[in-house]
Short mmCIF file of C-alpha atoms in Angstrom, two decimals:
data_model
loop_
_atom_site.label_atom_id
_atom_site.label_comp_id
_atom_site.label_asym_id
_atom_site.label_seq_id
_atom_site.Cartn_x
_atom_site.Cartn_y
_atom_site.Cartn_z
CA GLY A 1 0.18 0.29 -0.03
CA GLU A 2 1.10 3.64 -0.07
CA ALA A 3 2.20 3.61 3.54
CA ALA A 4 4.56 1.05 2.69
CA GLN A 5 5.88 2.92 -0.18
CA GLU A 6 6.49 5.93 2.00
CA ALA A 7 8.48 3.89 3.91
CA SER A 8 10.61 2.41 1.38
CA PHE A 9 10.46 4.09 -1.80
CA GLU A 10 14.37 5.71 -1.57
CA ARG A 11 15.83 2.65 -0.51
CA PRO A 12 17.46 1.47 -3.92
CA TYR A 13 19.11 4.90 -4.01
CA THR A 14 20.28 5.30 -0.63
CA LEU A 15 24.41 5.51 -0.46
CA ASP A 16 26.72 3.71 1.77
CA LEU A 17 28.76 6.35 3.57
CA SER A 18 31.79 4.49 4.08
CA GLN A 19 31.87 3.30 0.64
CA THR A 20 31.64 6.93 -0.60
CA ILE A 21 34.29 8.34 1.39
CA ALA A 22 36.38 5.17 0.27
CA ALA A 23 35.86 5.86 -3.16
CA TYR A 24 36.80 9.29 -2.64
CA LYS A 25 39.93 8.74 -0.94
CA ALA A 26 41.02 6.19 -3.79
CA ARG A 27 41.19 8.86 -6.11
CA PRO A 28 44.67 9.87 -7.48
CA GLU A 29 45.93 12.59 -5.37
CA ALA A 30 46.87 15.22 -7.88
CA GLU A 31 42.81 14.84 -8.71
CA ARG A 32 41.61 15.48 -4.92
CA GLN A 33 43.88 18.22 -4.69
CA LYS A 34 42.29 19.91 -7.31
CA LEU A 35 38.97 19.22 -6.02
CA GLU A 36 39.86 20.35 -2.42
CA SER A 37 41.01 23.79 -3.65
CA GLY A 38 37.54 25.50 -3.20
CA PRO A 39 35.35 25.19 -0.01
CA LEU A 40 33.61 21.86 -0.61
CA VAL A 41 33.67 18.85 -2.80
CA ILE A 42 30.09 17.18 -3.10
CA LEU A 43 31.02 13.38 -3.28
CA ALA A 44 27.25 12.39 -3.84
CA ASN A 45 23.60 14.16 -4.52
CA ILE A 46 20.81 11.92 -4.93
CA SER A 47 17.21 13.34 -5.13
CA VAL A 48 14.49 10.97 -5.59
CA ALA A 49 10.79 12.09 -6.12
CA ASN A 50 8.06 9.37 -5.57
CA ILE A 51 4.38 10.08 -7.14
CA PHE A 52 1.81 8.17 -4.97
CA PRO A 53 -0.99 6.53 -6.47
CA SER A 54 -3.02 9.50 -4.55
CA GLY A 55 -0.98 11.94 -7.01
CA ASN A 56 0.73 13.19 -3.94
CA THR A 57 4.58 13.54 -4.13
CA GLY A 58 7.08 12.37 -1.46
CA ARG A 59 10.59 13.39 -1.85
CA TYR A 60 14.29 11.83 -0.67
CA VAL A 61 17.14 13.67 -0.60
CA GLU A 62 20.90 12.51 0.29
CA GLN A 63 24.04 14.43 -0.17
CA ILE A 64 27.57 13.55 1.11
CA PHE A 65 30.02 16.43 1.27
CA ARG A 66 33.96 16.75 1.69
CA ILE A 67 34.89 19.90 3.77
CA ASN A 68 37.84 21.58 2.71
CA ASN A 69 38.29 24.93 4.73
CA ASP A 70 36.64 27.03 7.05
CA ASN A 71 34.41 28.46 4.42
CA GLY A 72 32.99 24.91 3.66
CA ALA A 73 32.59 24.16 7.25
CA THR A 74 30.22 27.67 7.85
CA SER A 75 28.50 26.86 4.48
CA LEU A 76 27.10 23.60 6.08
CA GLY A 77 26.69 25.07 9.57
CA TYR A 78 23.09 25.28 9.34
CA TYR A 79 20.96 23.16 6.63
CA PRO A 80 17.42 23.90 6.02
CA VAL A 81 14.62 22.32 4.20
CA THR A 82 11.74 24.63 3.25
CA TYR A 83 8.54 23.10 3.29
CA ASP A 84 4.36 23.54 4.01
CA PRO A 85 3.29 22.35 7.07
CA ALA A 86 0.02 22.33 5.94
CA THR A 87 0.50 19.62 3.57
CA GLU A 88 4.00 18.37 4.11
CA GLN A 89 6.25 16.81 7.11
CA VAL A 90 9.91 16.97 7.06
CA ARG A 91 12.43 14.22 8.71
CA PHE A 92 15.79 14.34 8.66
CA LEU A 93 17.07 10.81 8.30
CA SER A 94 20.76 11.48 8.69
CA ALA A 95 22.99 14.63 9.76
CA HIS A 96 26.06 13.18 10.75
CA VAL A 97 29.67 14.11 10.62
CA VAL A 98 33.14 11.79 10.06
CA HIS A 99 35.95 13.62 10.99
CA ALA A 100 39.32 13.30 9.69
CA ASP A 101 40.58 11.50 12.86
CA GLY A 102 38.07 8.93 12.21
CA SER A 103 35.40 9.73 14.87
CA SER A 104 32.08 10.67 14.66
CA ALA A 105 28.89 12.94 15.66
CA ASP A 106 25.66 13.83 15.00
CA ALA A 107 23.66 16.94 14.49
CA PRO A 108 20.84 17.55 17.51
CA GLU A 109 17.03 17.05 17.02
CA ALA A 110 16.21 19.39 14.00
CA ASP A 111 14.15 22.72 14.94
CA ASP A 112 11.44 24.37 13.07
CA ALA A 113 11.32 28.21 12.39
CA LEU A 114 9.38 30.53 10.30
CA LEU A 115 10.93 31.21 6.87
CA GLN A 116 12.34 34.70 6.82
CA GLN A 117 12.14 35.63 3.45
CA SER A 118 10.85 39.27 3.24
CA VAL A 119 8.17 41.40 5.01
CA GLY A 120 4.83 40.23 4.16
CA TYR A 121 5.96 36.82 2.55
CA GLU A 122 4.20 34.87 5.10
CA THR A 123 0.96 36.43 3.98
CA PHE A 124 1.35 34.57 0.79
CA TYR A 125 3.26 31.41 1.55
CA ASN A 126 2.61 29.35 4.88
CA VAL A 127 5.99 27.66 4.30
CA ARG A 128 8.63 26.85 7.40
CA ASN A 129 12.21 25.86 7.73
CA LYS A 130 13.11 22.46 9.31
CA TYR A 131 16.71 22.66 9.79
CA VAL A 132 19.73 21.00 11.71
CA THR A 133 22.73 22.95 13.26
CA MET A 134 25.67 20.80 12.48
CA PRO A 135 28.47 19.77 15.06
CA THR A 136 32.01 21.54 14.44
CA MET A 137 33.12 20.91 11.30
CA ARG A 138 37.18 21.16 10.09
CA ALA A 139 39.11 20.40 6.82
CA GLY A 140 39.12 16.97 6.12
CA ASP A 141 35.56 16.13 7.44
CA PHE A 142 32.98 14.20 5.78
CA VAL A 143 29.31 15.13 6.10
CA GLU A 144 25.86 13.17 5.10
CA ILE A 145 22.66 14.82 4.94
CA ALA A 146 19.50 12.81 4.18
CA TYR A 147 16.14 13.86 4.76
CA ARG A 148 12.45 12.63 3.47
CA VAL A 149 9.45 15.11 2.56
CA LEU A 150 6.19 13.37 2.80
CA PRO A 151 2.63 14.30 2.12
CA THR A 152 0.16 14.81 4.95
CA THR A 153 -3.06 15.03 2.77
CA LEU A 154 -4.97 12.26 1.52
CA GLU A 155 -5.26 13.24 -2.03
CA SER A 156 -3.14 15.82 -3.58
CA LEU A 157 -4.21 19.47 -3.90
CA TYR A 158 -3.59 19.56 -7.41
CA GLY A 159 -5.23 16.37 -8.77
CA ASP A 160 -2.93 14.52 -11.31
CA TYR A 161 -0.47 17.17 -11.87
CA PHE A 162 3.14 16.61 -11.31
CA GLY A 163 5.88 19.08 -12.23
CA ASP A 164 9.48 19.27 -11.25
CA LEU A 165 12.96 20.83 -12.50
CA ASP A 166 16.12 19.76 -11.25
CA THR A 167 19.57 21.42 -11.92
CA PHE A 168 22.94 19.38 -11.77
CA GLY A 169 26.03 20.73 -10.87
CA GLY A 170 26.71 24.29 -8.74
CA THR A 171 29.04 26.27 -7.07
CA ALA A 172 31.07 22.81 -5.74
CA PRO A 173 32.55 20.39 -8.00
CA THR A 174 30.08 17.41 -7.83
CA LEU A 175 31.32 13.71 -8.31
CA LEU A 176 27.58 12.05 -8.68
CA GLN A 177 24.52 13.48 -9.15
CA LYS A 178 21.64 11.40 -9.72
CA TYR A 179 17.52 12.76 -10.06
CA ILE A 180 15.14 9.99 -10.07
CA VAL A 181 11.33 10.16 -10.70
CA ILE A 182 9.26 7.03 -9.74
CA SER A 183 5.68 6.98 -11.20
CA PRO A 184 2.90 4.60 -11.50
CA ALA A 185 2.96 2.67 -14.33
CA ASN A 186 -0.52 4.33 -15.66
CA LYS A 187 0.70 8.04 -14.94
CA PRO A 188 3.28 8.74 -17.70
CA LEU A 189 5.52 11.61 -17.49
CA TYR A 190 7.50 13.86 -20.41
CA SER A 191 10.85 15.07 -19.72
CA HIS A 192 13.19 17.95 -21.53
CA THR A 193 16.71 18.30 -20.83
CA VAL A 194 18.99 21.48 -21.18
CA ARG A 195 22.84 21.29 -21.63
CA PHE A 196 22.41 17.94 -20.00
CA THR A 197 25.43 15.51 -21.00
CA GLY A 198 24.93 12.59 -18.62
CA GLN A 199 22.90 9.16 -18.67
CA GLN A 200 19.43 8.62 -18.53
CA SER A 201 17.00 5.81 -18.55
CA LYS A 202 13.57 4.64 -18.18
CA THR A 203 12.91 1.35 -16.69
CA SER A 204 9.65 -0.69 -15.63
CA ARG A 205 9.33 -2.21 -12.03
CA ASP A 206 6.51 -3.66 -9.64
CA GLY A 207 3.67 -1.49 -11.16
CA GLN A 208 5.94 1.70 -11.60
CA THR A 209 8.10 3.77 -14.00
CA ILE A 210 11.59 4.75 -13.00
CA TYR A 211 13.02 7.71 -14.62
CA GLU A 212 16.38 8.13 -14.01
CA TRP A 213 19.02 10.92 -14.96
CA SER A 214 22.86 10.93 -13.77
CA ALA A 215 25.98 12.56 -14.41
CA ARG A 216 29.53 12.60 -12.95
CA ASP A 217 32.38 14.87 -12.35
CA LEU A 218 30.67 17.92 -12.82
CA PRO A 219 32.87 21.00 -12.20
CA ALA A 220 32.37 23.86 -9.87
CA GLU A 221 30.11 26.62 -11.64
CA LEU A 222 32.29 29.66 -11.83
CA GLN A 223 30.64 32.58 -9.92
CA GLU A 224 31.20 36.09 -11.70
CA PRO A 225 29.65 39.58 -11.22
CA LEU A 226 26.34 40.55 -13.11
CA ALA A 227 26.09 36.72 -14.47
CA VAL A 228 22.89 35.18 -16.59
CA PRO A 229 20.35 33.14 -13.87
CA GLU A 230 21.70 30.29 -12.64
CA ILE A 231 19.12 28.44 -14.91
CA GLU A 232 20.17 29.80 -18.13
CA ARG A 233 24.15 28.41 -17.24
CA VAL A 234 24.03 25.11 -15.80
CA PRO A 235 22.44 21.75 -17.00
CA TYR A 236 18.86 20.80 -16.01
CA VAL A 237 16.09 18.27 -16.41
CA SER A 238 12.46 19.00 -16.10
CA VAL A 239 9.61 16.66 -15.94
CA SER A 240 5.89 17.07 -16.65
CA ALA A 241 2.57 15.10 -16.43
CA PHE A 242 1.66 17.16 -19.59
CA GLN A 243 2.89 16.56 -23.01
CA THR A 244 1.22 19.56 -24.43
CA TRP A 245 0.32 23.01 -23.62
CA ASP A 246 -3.29 22.12 -24.21
CA GLN A 247 -3.52 19.33 -21.53
CA PHE A 248 -1.64 22.03 -19.16
CA ALA A 249 -4.45 24.55 -20.08
CA ALA A 250 -7.74 21.61 -19.88
CA TRP A 251 -5.82 20.86 -16.33
CA TYR A 252 -5.40 24.31 -15.12
CA ARG A 253 -9.09 25.31 -16.27
CA HIS A 254 -10.59 22.30 -14.11
CA LEU A 255 -8.54 23.35 -11.68
CA ILE A 256 -10.07 26.88 -11.10
CA ARG A 257 -13.43 26.57 -12.58
CA ASP A 258 -14.95 27.03 -9.24
CA THR A 259 -13.33 30.08 -8.44
CA PHE A 260 -15.70 31.98 -11.19
CA VAL A 261 -18.85 30.82 -10.12
CA MET A 262 -20.99 33.17 -7.94
CA ASP A 263 -22.64 31.83 -4.84
CA THR A 264 -26.03 32.81 -3.98
CA GLU A 265 -25.01 35.46 -1.80
CA LEU A 266 -22.88 37.20 -4.35
CA LYS A 267 -25.76 36.69 -6.68
CA ASP A 268 -27.95 38.49 -4.70
CA THR A 269 -25.60 41.17 -4.25
CA VAL A 270 -25.41 41.97 -8.01
#
């Protein structure tokens, strides 16, 4: 059932932290020295979206980093996940540090706070940050963050709609990045890639269709003043339940149909 899927959909895609660290250390020393010239190395970045039969979506994210200097440690000291408490719940599965000397530490229990975006932002968006404050980190440490976001409503507020966009790479070199979307076999998805040169596949298993995109050894994006927006520079994958704009228009027309229907009180007023 859906409850069982919620508890297990990410399992085929989770990584073993010790094996990931060992694989990094096995790289040639000259290659590692080059990778360690910036604040961070992203050893792995895994994102899984699971579309349930109800139309709701669950997400799993796992990221493994190497801290190269104090700036890298500072950038990961506070790790937030933004969510809507009316429809979602966030659970951190790992917030773990493996120190260079072999010892390890875990972050305290996750906390929750209002999203301080801008004045009046909360008027339109009821979102919060679930966050962890990481233990003290130093150069040479490895960090694993893993969390799951699950729906709390029985049905999707948007019906059969699914739309997502995942960018590849970023400001730190990324050794492995995967984006996986799992959909019921009777809900086909359509995708479009831009500047993406990695691998992609589509497989079927147990009444589901699994779409997967992966890339390795992505260089860090150069940060330049007045650069064009990230979406115009980096590779990305967009996925949608709609193949054409006409399908999208029909879905949206159905979604907002009651907005323009006057109730009795309003009819009496006008």
